Amino acid sequence: MIPVWLAAGGWGLLASSALVIGALLGWFIGFSSKSIAHVMAFGSGILVAALAFELVDEALEQAGILWVAGGFMVGALVFSLINHRLNSPGVRHRKRSHTQQPAANNTGLAIAAGTLLDGIPESMAIGLLVAGGGKLSIATIAAIFISNIPEALSSTAGMRRAGRNGWFMVQLWGAITLLSGVFAVLGALFFGAAPPHIKALITCVAAGGIFAMVVETMIPEAFAETHEMSGLMAALGFVAALALQALER
């Protein structure tokens, strides 16, 4: 039987492997900024649906509303504060593919730090669900997987225009993918055996961080390129997540 922590790491790696796929697409295929923005909006919708109807819903079955709401707000607060500290010119538009990606020498490190920040709550949530016996559904994995593709695609396209080489991209996205797996393992090891209300609290901290990430980084970058269709694409992603959830029942 596979150890729980190893299974959590495997699922974390699977979800974050979309970063590598997105990076390859961004490097070899010249997608337009509007196309990337559409995928970004779709990923935003599917991710919001997954955290609302799976992560938070799961937590409400284990703890009261005060634990759930408190954890959610703490997660959003922590992400927002760290994201604010990281908001250098390089990291502020880490998901944007057009001319807003500057060619500064530290841009790659800023984007790496920002992208890793985006992935930590997702990976921790995966580890918690696996270790706690929660419903790690296809919808949850698909939501995280799909949302990671436009993130790496957009950032890679922008960094390529800024003069970064292919080897740098391999190192950057490979390292972030591995670290995402590590955080899934840590979520399983440190919180998997916790009491239900503590697991619910940590799950909601992760959900709050994911929600803040979507609102502060994904939606603005999608809206920046395609004002009229971003809401429709986000709604389509939301419905797609609901359809995946319904198929599992």
Tab-separated table of C-alpha atoms in Angstrom:
chain	number	residue	atom	x	y	z
A	1	MET	CA	0.000	0.000	0.000
A	2	ILE	CA	1.304	3.455	-0.912
A	3	PRO	CA	2.062	5.646	2.134
A	4	VAL	CA	-0.345	8.540	2.534
A	5	TRP	CA	2.386	11.171	2.343
A	6	LEU	CA	3.706	9.667	-0.890
A	7	ALA	CA	0.228	9.615	-2.418
A	8	ALA	CA	-0.227	13.257	-1.429
A	9	GLY	CA	3.083	14.164	-3.047
A	10	GLY	CA	2.104	12.287	-6.211
A	11	TRP	CA	-1.196	14.144	-6.515
A	12	GLY	CA	0.569	17.423	-5.813
A	13	LEU	CA	3.103	16.731	-8.563
A	14	LEU	CA	0.337	15.737	-10.966
A	15	ALA	CA	-1.599	18.960	-10.402
A	16	SER	CA	1.515	21.135	-10.642
A	17	SER	CA	2.877	19.309	-13.703
A	18	ALA	CA	0.523	21.529	-15.689
A	19	LEU	CA	3.062	24.295	-15.070
A	20	VAL	CA	5.558	22.405	-17.236
A	21	ILE	CA	2.906	21.791	-19.902
A	22	GLY	CA	1.930	25.453	-19.884
A	23	ALA	CA	5.578	26.507	-20.091
A	24	LEU	CA	6.148	24.267	-23.130
A	25	LEU	CA	3.059	25.682	-24.816
A	26	GLY	CA	4.183	29.222	-24.067
A	27	TRP	CA	7.679	28.561	-25.403
A	28	PHE	CA	6.887	26.683	-28.611
A	29	ILE	CA	3.453	28.015	-29.621
A	30	GLY	CA	2.765	31.681	-30.211
A	31	PHE	CA	-0.594	32.081	-28.500
A	32	SER	CA	-2.108	35.541	-28.630
A	33	SER	CA	-2.463	37.485	-25.399
A	34	LYS	CA	-6.241	37.367	-25.770
A	35	SER	CA	-6.247	33.560	-26.094
A	36	ILE	CA	-4.131	33.231	-22.952
A	37	ALA	CA	-6.456	35.610	-21.124
A	38	HIS	CA	-9.458	33.473	-22.083
A	39	VAL	CA	-7.807	30.368	-20.629
A	40	MET	CA	-6.838	32.359	-17.523
A	41	ALA	CA	-10.460	33.416	-17.014
A	42	PHE	CA	-11.653	29.828	-17.531
A	43	GLY	CA	-9.129	28.622	-14.942
A	44	SER	CA	-10.324	31.268	-12.495
A	45	GLY	CA	-13.910	30.055	-12.745
A	46	ILE	CA	-13.100	26.379	-12.346
A	47	LEU	CA	-10.828	27.083	-9.373
A	48	VAL	CA	-13.416	29.201	-7.547
A	49	ALA	CA	-16.015	26.469	-8.007
A	50	ALA	CA	-13.675	23.787	-6.686
A	51	LEU	CA	-12.730	25.659	-3.525
A	52	ALA	CA	-16.321	26.737	-2.836
A	53	PHE	CA	-18.077	23.412	-3.392
A	54	GLU	CA	-15.340	21.008	-2.340
A	55	LEU	CA	-12.743	22.510	-0.002
A	56	VAL	CA	-15.078	24.767	1.976
A	57	ASP	CA	-17.994	22.354	1.764
A	58	GLU	CA	-15.761	19.570	3.116
A	59	ALA	CA	-14.639	21.834	5.962
A	60	LEU	CA	-18.221	22.709	6.909
A	61	GLU	CA	-18.886	19.008	7.463
A	62	GLN	CA	-16.034	18.876	10.011
A	63	ALA	CA	-16.310	22.186	11.873
A	64	GLY	CA	-18.575	25.117	12.630
A	65	ILE	CA	-18.939	28.294	10.610
A	66	LEU	CA	-16.611	30.279	12.882
A	67	TRP	CA	-13.727	27.859	12.251
A	68	VAL	CA	-14.449	27.826	8.521
A	69	ALA	CA	-14.891	31.581	8.126
A	70	GLY	CA	-11.954	32.360	10.401
A	71	GLY	CA	-9.604	30.029	8.554
A	72	PHE	CA	-10.734	31.341	5.179
A	73	MET	CA	-10.099	34.951	6.174
A	74	VAL	CA	-6.715	34.125	7.689
A	75	GLY	CA	-5.657	32.403	4.473
A	76	ALA	CA	-6.788	35.348	2.362
A	77	LEU	CA	-5.048	37.803	4.698
A	78	VAL	CA	-1.746	35.907	4.709
A	79	PHE	CA	-1.695	35.576	0.927
A	80	SER	CA	-2.591	39.235	0.402
A	81	LEU	CA	0.092	40.460	2.798
A	82	ILE	CA	2.823	38.286	1.259
A	83	ASN	CA	1.679	39.132	-2.263
A	84	HIS	CA	1.813	42.814	-1.344
A	85	ARG	CA	5.395	42.417	-0.150
A	86	LEU	CA	6.313	40.617	-3.378
A	87	ASN	CA	4.698	43.225	-5.603
A	88	SER	CA	7.851	44.343	-7.331
A	89	PRO	CA	7.506	45.322	-11.010
A	90	GLY	CA	8.609	41.797	-11.967
A	91	VAL	CA	6.159	39.820	-9.854
A	92	ARG	CA	3.149	42.109	-10.085
A	93	HIS	CA	2.332	40.918	-13.607
A	94	ARG	CA	3.739	37.407	-13.291
A	95	LYS	CA	0.791	35.921	-15.166
A	96	ARG	CA	0.783	38.432	-17.985
A	97	SER	CA	2.146	37.509	-21.398
A	98	HIS	CA	2.411	40.837	-23.154
A	99	THR	CA	4.651	43.871	-22.785
A	100	GLN	CA	4.183	44.234	-19.026
A	101	GLN	CA	6.847	41.561	-18.425
A	102	PRO	CA	10.062	43.587	-17.959
A	103	ALA	CA	13.508	42.336	-18.916
A	104	ALA	CA	15.104	42.976	-15.537
A	105	ASN	CA	17.666	40.486	-14.281
A	106	ASN	CA	15.616	39.599	-11.190
A	107	THR	CA	12.333	39.116	-13.047
A	108	GLY	CA	12.678	35.341	-13.170
A	109	LEU	CA	13.245	35.042	-9.433
A	110	ALA	CA	10.326	37.365	-8.736
A	111	ILE	CA	8.039	35.336	-10.969
A	112	ALA	CA	9.271	32.113	-9.344
A	113	ALA	CA	8.549	33.464	-5.862
A	114	GLY	CA	5.114	34.693	-6.893
A	115	THR	CA	4.174	31.482	-8.671
A	116	LEU	CA	5.333	29.382	-5.734
A	117	LEU	CA	3.236	31.571	-3.439
A	118	ASP	CA	0.242	30.902	-5.699
A	119	GLY	CA	0.807	27.138	-5.555
A	120	ILE	CA	1.412	26.675	-1.811
A	121	PRO	CA	-2.255	26.799	-0.682
A	122	GLU	CA	-3.294	24.516	-3.551
A	123	SER	CA	-0.644	21.934	-2.673
A	124	MET	CA	-1.390	22.095	1.049
A	125	ALA	CA	-5.081	21.544	0.336
A	126	ILE	CA	-4.266	18.451	-1.728
A	127	GLY	CA	-2.107	17.028	1.049
A	128	LEU	CA	-4.806	17.638	3.639
A	129	LEU	CA	-7.530	16.005	1.578
A	130	VAL	CA	-5.432	12.919	0.852
A	131	ALA	CA	-4.226	12.447	4.417
A	132	GLY	CA	-7.570	13.219	6.008
A	133	GLY	CA	-9.551	10.834	3.849
A	134	GLY	CA	-11.452	13.718	2.287
A	135	LYS	CA	-12.900	13.753	-1.184
A	136	LEU	CA	-9.947	14.479	-3.422
A	137	SER	CA	-12.108	14.493	-6.504
A	138	ILE	CA	-11.396	14.759	-10.181
A	139	ALA	CA	-12.916	18.243	-10.090
A	140	THR	CA	-10.385	19.448	-7.495
A	141	ILE	CA	-7.365	18.072	-9.351
A	142	ALA	CA	-8.726	19.263	-12.703
A	143	ALA	CA	-9.349	22.755	-11.329
A	144	ILE	CA	-5.802	23.136	-10.019
A	145	PHE	CA	-4.310	21.487	-13.107
A	146	ILE	CA	-6.226	23.659	-15.580
A	147	SER	CA	-5.573	26.873	-13.658
A	148	ASN	CA	-1.813	26.173	-13.683
A	149	ILE	CA	-1.589	25.931	-17.481
A	150	PRO	CA	-2.367	29.587	-18.340
A	151	GLU	CA	-0.217	30.731	-15.415
A	152	ALA	CA	2.934	29.109	-16.796
A	153	LEU	CA	1.950	29.717	-20.420
A	154	SER	CA	1.481	33.425	-19.878
A	155	SER	CA	4.580	33.920	-17.727
A	156	THR	CA	6.768	31.892	-20.102
A	157	ALA	CA	5.588	33.830	-23.136
A	158	GLY	CA	6.379	37.074	-21.334
A	159	MET	CA	9.796	35.932	-20.090
A	160	ARG	CA	10.697	34.703	-23.562
A	161	ARG	CA	9.971	38.172	-24.921
A	162	ALA	CA	12.148	39.531	-22.104
A	163	GLY	CA	15.102	37.430	-23.337
A	164	ARG	CA	15.109	34.426	-21.007
A	165	ASN	CA	16.476	31.175	-22.457
A	166	GLY	CA	15.002	27.675	-22.543
A	167	TRP	CA	17.287	26.215	-19.854
A	168	PHE	CA	16.189	28.893	-17.422
A	169	MET	CA	12.560	27.942	-18.093
A	170	VAL	CA	13.267	24.253	-17.471
A	171	GLN	CA	14.921	25.014	-14.137
A	172	LEU	CA	12.257	27.499	-13.066
A	173	TRP	CA	9.124	25.455	-13.743
A	174	GLY	CA	10.727	22.132	-12.823
A	175	ALA	CA	11.738	23.498	-9.416
A	176	ILE	CA	8.303	24.987	-8.740
A	177	THR	CA	6.622	21.709	-9.734
A	178	LEU	CA	8.834	19.731	-7.338
A	179	LEU	CA	8.288	22.216	-4.511
A	180	SER	CA	4.533	21.988	-5.021
A	181	GLY	CA	4.793	18.241	-4.491
A	182	VAL	CA	6.836	18.873	-1.342
A	183	PHE	CA	4.175	21.179	0.091
A	184	ALA	CA	1.524	18.543	-0.584
A	185	VAL	CA	3.649	16.075	1.397
A	186	LEU	CA	4.056	18.587	4.227
A	187	GLY	CA	0.304	19.149	4.334
A	188	ALA	CA	-0.240	15.410	4.705
A	189	LEU	CA	2.488	14.868	7.303
A	190	PHE	CA	1.806	17.824	9.576
A	191	PHE	CA	-1.980	18.093	9.426
A	192	GLY	CA	-3.300	14.769	8.162
A	193	ALA	CA	-3.713	13.285	11.651
A	194	ALA	CA	-5.045	16.469	13.258
A	195	PRO	CA	-8.520	16.630	14.846
A	196	PRO	CA	-11.354	17.302	12.370
A	197	HIS	CA	-11.860	20.932	13.358
A	198	ILE	CA	-8.127	21.643	12.975
A	199	LYS	CA	-8.067	19.988	9.535
A	200	ALA	CA	-11.111	22.043	8.578
A	201	LEU	CA	-9.355	25.194	9.772
A	202	ILE	CA	-6.173	24.495	7.784
A	203	THR	CA	-8.183	23.494	4.710
A	204	CYS	CA	-10.009	26.820	4.867
A	205	VAL	CA	-6.752	28.702	5.330
A	206	ALA	CA	-5.627	27.087	2.075
A	207	ALA	CA	-8.986	27.855	0.419
A	208	GLY	CA	-8.772	31.499	1.492
A	209	GLY	CA	-5.277	31.743	0.041
A	210	ILE	CA	-6.470	30.232	-3.252
A	211	PHE	CA	-9.404	32.646	-3.394
A	212	ALA	CA	-7.166	35.658	-2.772
A	213	MET	CA	-4.734	34.392	-5.422
A	214	VAL	CA	-7.524	34.118	-8.008
A	215	VAL	CA	-8.854	37.599	-7.272
A	216	GLU	CA	-5.494	39.348	-6.999
A	217	THR	CA	-3.531	37.668	-9.794
A	218	MET	CA	-5.602	35.572	-12.203
A	219	ILE	CA	-8.740	37.651	-12.754
A	220	PRO	CA	-6.894	40.999	-13.187
A	221	GLU	CA	-4.552	39.505	-15.768
A	222	ALA	CA	-7.425	37.899	-17.664
A	223	PHE	CA	-9.442	41.123	-17.603
A	224	ALA	CA	-6.458	43.188	-18.751
A	225	GLU	CA	-6.509	41.561	-22.191
A	226	THR	CA	-10.169	40.717	-22.787
A	227	HIS	CA	-12.741	42.820	-20.982
A	228	GLU	CA	-15.914	41.624	-22.678
A	229	MET	CA	-15.407	37.846	-22.612
A	230	SER	CA	-13.597	37.294	-19.312
A	231	GLY	CA	-16.815	36.969	-17.301
A	232	LEU	CA	-18.285	34.506	-19.769
A	233	MET	CA	-15.130	32.362	-19.805
A	234	ALA	CA	-14.971	32.369	-15.994
A	235	ALA	CA	-18.626	31.300	-15.856
A	236	LEU	CA	-17.852	28.496	-18.319
A	237	GLY	CA	-15.035	27.299	-16.055
A	238	PHE	CA	-17.345	27.415	-13.046
A	239	VAL	CA	-19.946	25.306	-14.855
A	240	ALA	CA	-17.286	22.860	-16.042
A	241	ALA	CA	-16.218	22.285	-12.426
A	242	LEU	CA	-19.828	21.695	-11.404
A	243	ALA	CA	-20.264	19.200	-14.250
A	244	LEU	CA	-17.164	17.267	-13.144
A	245	GLN	CA	-18.473	17.206	-9.587
A	246	ALA	CA	-21.889	15.979	-10.728
A	247	LEU	CA	-20.324	13.181	-12.765
A	248	GLU	CA	-18.572	11.855	-9.643
A	249	ARG	CA	-21.773	11.556	-7.638
